[in-house]
Coordinates of C-alpha atoms in Angstrom, one line a residue:
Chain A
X1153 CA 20.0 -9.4 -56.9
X1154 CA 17.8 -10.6 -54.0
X1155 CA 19.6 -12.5 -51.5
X1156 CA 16.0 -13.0 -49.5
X1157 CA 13.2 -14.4 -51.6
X1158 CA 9.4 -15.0 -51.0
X1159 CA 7.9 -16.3 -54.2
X1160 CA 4.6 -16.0 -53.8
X1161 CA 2.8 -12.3 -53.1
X1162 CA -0.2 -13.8 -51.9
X1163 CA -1.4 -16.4 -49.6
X1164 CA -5.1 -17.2 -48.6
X1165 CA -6.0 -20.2 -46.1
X1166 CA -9.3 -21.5 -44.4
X1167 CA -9.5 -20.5 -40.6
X1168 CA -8.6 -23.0 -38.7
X1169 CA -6.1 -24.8 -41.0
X1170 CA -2.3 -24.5 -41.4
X1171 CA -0.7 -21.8 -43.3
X1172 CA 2.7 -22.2 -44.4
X1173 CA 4.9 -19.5 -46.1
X1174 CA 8.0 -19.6 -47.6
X1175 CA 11.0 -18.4 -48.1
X1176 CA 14.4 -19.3 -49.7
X1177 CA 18.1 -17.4 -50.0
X1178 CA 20.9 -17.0 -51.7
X1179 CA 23.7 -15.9 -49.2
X1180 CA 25.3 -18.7 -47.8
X1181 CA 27.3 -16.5 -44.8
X1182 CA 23.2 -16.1 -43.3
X1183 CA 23.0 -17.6 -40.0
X1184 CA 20.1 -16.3 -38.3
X1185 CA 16.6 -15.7 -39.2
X1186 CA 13.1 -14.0 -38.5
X1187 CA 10.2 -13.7 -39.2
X1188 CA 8.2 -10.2 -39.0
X1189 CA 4.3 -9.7 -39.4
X1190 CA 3.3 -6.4 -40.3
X1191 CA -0.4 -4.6 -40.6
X1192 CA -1.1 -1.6 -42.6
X1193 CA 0.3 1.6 -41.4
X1194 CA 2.3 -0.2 -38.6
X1195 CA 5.7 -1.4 -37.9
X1196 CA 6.9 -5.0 -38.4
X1197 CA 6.5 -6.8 -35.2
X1198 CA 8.8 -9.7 -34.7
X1199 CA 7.6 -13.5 -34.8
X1200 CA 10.2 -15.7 -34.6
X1201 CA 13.5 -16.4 -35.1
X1202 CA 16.0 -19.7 -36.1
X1203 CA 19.4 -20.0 -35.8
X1204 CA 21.4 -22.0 -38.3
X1205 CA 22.9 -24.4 -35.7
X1206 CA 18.8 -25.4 -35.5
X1207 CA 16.5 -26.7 -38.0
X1208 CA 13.3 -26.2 -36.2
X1209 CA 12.0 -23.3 -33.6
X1210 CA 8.6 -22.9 -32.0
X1211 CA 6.2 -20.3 -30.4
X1212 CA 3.0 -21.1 -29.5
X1213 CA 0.6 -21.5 -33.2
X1214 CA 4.3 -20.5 -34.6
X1215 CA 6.8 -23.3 -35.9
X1216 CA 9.9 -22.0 -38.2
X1217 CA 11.8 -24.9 -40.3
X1218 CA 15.4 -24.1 -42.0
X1219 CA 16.8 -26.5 -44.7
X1220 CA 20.4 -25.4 -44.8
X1221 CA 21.1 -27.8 -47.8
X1222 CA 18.3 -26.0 -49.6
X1223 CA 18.7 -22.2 -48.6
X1224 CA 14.9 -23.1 -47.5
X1225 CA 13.1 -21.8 -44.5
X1226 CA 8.9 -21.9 -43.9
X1227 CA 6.6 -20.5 -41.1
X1228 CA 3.7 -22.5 -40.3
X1229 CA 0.9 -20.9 -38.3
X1230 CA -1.1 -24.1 -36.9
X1231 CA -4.6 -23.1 -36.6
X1232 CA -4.8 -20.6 -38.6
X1233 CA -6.5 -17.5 -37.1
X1234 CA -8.4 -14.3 -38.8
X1235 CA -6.2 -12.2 -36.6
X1236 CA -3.3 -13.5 -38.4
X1237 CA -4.2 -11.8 -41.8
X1238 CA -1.2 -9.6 -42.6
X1239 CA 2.3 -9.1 -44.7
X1240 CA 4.9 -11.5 -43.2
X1241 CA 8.5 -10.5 -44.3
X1242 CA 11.2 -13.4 -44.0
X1243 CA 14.4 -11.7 -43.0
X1244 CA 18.3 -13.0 -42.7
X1245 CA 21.6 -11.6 -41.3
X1246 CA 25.0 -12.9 -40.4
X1247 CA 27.3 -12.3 -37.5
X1248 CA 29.8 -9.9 -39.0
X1249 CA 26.9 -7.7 -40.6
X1250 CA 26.3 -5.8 -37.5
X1251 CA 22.7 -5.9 -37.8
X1252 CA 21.6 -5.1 -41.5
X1253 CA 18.6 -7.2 -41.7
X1254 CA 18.1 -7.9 -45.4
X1255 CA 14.1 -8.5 -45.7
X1256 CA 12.2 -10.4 -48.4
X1257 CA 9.4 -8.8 -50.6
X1258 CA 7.0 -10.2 -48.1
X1259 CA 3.9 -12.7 -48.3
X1260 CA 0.5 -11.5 -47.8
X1261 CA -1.9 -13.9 -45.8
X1262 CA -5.5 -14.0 -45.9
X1263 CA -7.5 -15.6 -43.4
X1264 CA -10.7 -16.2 -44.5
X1265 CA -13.6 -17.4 -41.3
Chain B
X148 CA 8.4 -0.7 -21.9
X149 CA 8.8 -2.6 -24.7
X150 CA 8.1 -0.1 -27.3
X151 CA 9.6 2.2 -30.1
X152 CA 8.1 5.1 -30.6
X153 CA 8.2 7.1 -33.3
X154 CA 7.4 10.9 -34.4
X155 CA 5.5 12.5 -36.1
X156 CA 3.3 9.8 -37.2
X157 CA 2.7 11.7 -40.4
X158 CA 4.7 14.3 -42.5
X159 CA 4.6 16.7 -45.4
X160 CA 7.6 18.8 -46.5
X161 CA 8.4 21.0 -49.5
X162 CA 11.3 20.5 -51.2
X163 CA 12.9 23.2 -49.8
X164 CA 12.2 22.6 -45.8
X165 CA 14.0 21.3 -43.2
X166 CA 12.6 18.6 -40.8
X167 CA 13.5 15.9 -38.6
X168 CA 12.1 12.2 -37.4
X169 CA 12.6 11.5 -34.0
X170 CA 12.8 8.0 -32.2
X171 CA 13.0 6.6 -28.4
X172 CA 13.1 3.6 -27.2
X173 CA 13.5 2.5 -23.3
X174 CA 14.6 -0.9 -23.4
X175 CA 18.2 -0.5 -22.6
X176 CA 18.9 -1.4 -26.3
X177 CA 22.1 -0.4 -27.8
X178 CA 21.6 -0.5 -31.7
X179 CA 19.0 1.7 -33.6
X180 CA 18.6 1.3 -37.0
X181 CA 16.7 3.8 -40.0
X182 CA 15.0 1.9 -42.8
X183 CA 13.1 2.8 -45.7
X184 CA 9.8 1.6 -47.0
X185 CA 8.4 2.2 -50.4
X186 CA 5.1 0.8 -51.1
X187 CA 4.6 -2.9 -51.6
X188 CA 8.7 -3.2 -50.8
X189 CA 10.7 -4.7 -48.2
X190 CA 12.2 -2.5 -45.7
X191 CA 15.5 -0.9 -46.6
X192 CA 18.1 -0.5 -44.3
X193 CA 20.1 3.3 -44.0
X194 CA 21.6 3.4 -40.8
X195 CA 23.1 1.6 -38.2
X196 CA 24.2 2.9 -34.5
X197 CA 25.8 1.0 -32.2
X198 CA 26.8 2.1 -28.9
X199 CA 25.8 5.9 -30.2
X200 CA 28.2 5.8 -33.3
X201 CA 27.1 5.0 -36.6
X202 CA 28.4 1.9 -37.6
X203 CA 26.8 1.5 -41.3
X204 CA 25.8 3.9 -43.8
X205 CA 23.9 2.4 -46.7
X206 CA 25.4 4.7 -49.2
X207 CA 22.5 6.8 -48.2
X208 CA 22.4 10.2 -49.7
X209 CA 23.4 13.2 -47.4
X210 CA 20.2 14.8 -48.0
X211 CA 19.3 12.2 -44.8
X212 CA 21.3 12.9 -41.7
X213 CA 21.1 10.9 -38.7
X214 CA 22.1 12.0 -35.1
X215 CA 22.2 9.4 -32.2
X216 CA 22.5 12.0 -29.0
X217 CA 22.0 9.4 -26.7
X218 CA 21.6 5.7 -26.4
X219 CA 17.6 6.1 -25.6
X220 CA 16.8 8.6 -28.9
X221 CA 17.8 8.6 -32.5
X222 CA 16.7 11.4 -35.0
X223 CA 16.8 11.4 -39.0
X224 CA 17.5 14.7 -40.1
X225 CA 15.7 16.3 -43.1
X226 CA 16.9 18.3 -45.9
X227 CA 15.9 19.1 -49.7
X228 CA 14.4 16.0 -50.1
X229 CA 13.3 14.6 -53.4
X230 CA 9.7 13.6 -54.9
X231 CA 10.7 9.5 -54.6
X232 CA 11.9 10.0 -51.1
X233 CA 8.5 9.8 -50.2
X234 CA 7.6 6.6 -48.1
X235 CA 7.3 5.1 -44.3
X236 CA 10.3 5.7 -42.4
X237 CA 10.9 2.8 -39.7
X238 CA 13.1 2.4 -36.9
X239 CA 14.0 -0.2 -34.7
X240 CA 16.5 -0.7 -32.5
X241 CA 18.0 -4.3 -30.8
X242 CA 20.1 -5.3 -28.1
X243 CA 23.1 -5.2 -29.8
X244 CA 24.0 -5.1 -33.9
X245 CA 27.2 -7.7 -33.1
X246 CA 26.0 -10.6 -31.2
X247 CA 24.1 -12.9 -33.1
X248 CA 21.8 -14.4 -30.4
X249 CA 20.4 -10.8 -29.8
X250 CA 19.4 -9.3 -32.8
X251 CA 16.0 -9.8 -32.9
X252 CA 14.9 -6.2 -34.0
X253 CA 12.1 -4.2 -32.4
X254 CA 10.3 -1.6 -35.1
X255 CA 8.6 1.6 -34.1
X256 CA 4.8 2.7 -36.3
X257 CA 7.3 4.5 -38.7
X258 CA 6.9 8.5 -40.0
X259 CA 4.3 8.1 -43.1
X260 CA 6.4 11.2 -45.1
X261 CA 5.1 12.8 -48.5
X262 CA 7.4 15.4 -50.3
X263 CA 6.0 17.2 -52.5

């Protein structure tokens, strides 16, 4: 049973405009949350992260929302930018679980120029 | 340095051989983590080490051995592996795996292994 979701694979977006991806969860002991981008063949690279205390963090292009009532978070990249083209992975954990990160399936953007 | 670093990038073992990943990282961190990824999958957590002892195993089979000798390196050891272990082999490591304002995980290239 996935406790991290991201329900939709794919994701393509004008340069320039927002993207916003989502992701939802089931496990109501998660507290803190991030977001990873990853390019073929390399590691995930950490984006940004939101506490549950918070319902809004941001970075730069990079704005991370959390609806506690909803199990809901999004990441909103604001403009959009070819560079950004990758696999973003939504991922949660709670305070007792000593650091196992439980990742989504991942959203795949597509920044088209 | 704010870098994990991973090797060998690439690897190809029989069946029958014995090999090992290695990791470093020089960040001070104090929690290293082994994940598994299959292809078009989320990363799968195996290990955990905090402070140099292994704090979770994800029921991960012993074929897979991990060894923490110091807080800098962490190595996954290698033995009759299986066909479907194939995949990229990740780790990361954090400040700490307890405190919830720290565990923003950093993640090395990963070890692209084929079994065969």
């Amino acid at each position: 049973d996935q406790q991290v979701k991201q329900n939709s694979p794919s994701l393509s977006v004008q340069e320039g405009r927002i993207s916003i991806l989502n992701c939802d969860y089931t496990n109501s002991m998660f507290d803190y949350f991030l977001w990873y981008k990853k390019y073929p063949a390399e590691g995930p690279t950490f984006l940004i992260s939101i506490s549950s205390i918070k319902d809004k963090n941001e970075d730069g292009r990079f704005t991370v929302f959390l609806n506690k009532s909803a199990k809901h978070l999004s990441l909103h990249i604001v403009p959009s930018q070819p560079g950004d083209s990758a696999v973003y992975f939504c991922a949660a954990l709670y305070g007792g679980s000593q650091g196992n990160l439980i990742f989504g399936k991942g959203t795949k953007l597509s920044v088209k120029p | 340095d704010t870098e994990v670093t991973q090797t060998p990038k690439h690897l190809v073992m029989g069946m029958t051989n014995k090999k090992s990943l290695k990791c470093e990282q020089h960040m001070g961190h104090r929690a290293m983590y082994w994940y598994k990824q299959k292809a078009k999958k989320p990363p799968e957590l195996m290990f955990v080490y905090s402070y140099e002892k292994l704090s979770i195993n994800e029921s991960v089979p012993s074929r897979f051995s991990p060894e923490c000798p110091n807080s800098s390196l962490l190595n996954l050891h290698l033995h009759a592996l299986q066909p479907e272990d194939s995949a990229l082999y990740l780790c990361a490591s954090s400040r700490t795996s307890g405190m919830i304002s720290y565990n923003e995980q950093f993640f090395g290239p990963g070890t692209r292994l084929t079994v065969l």
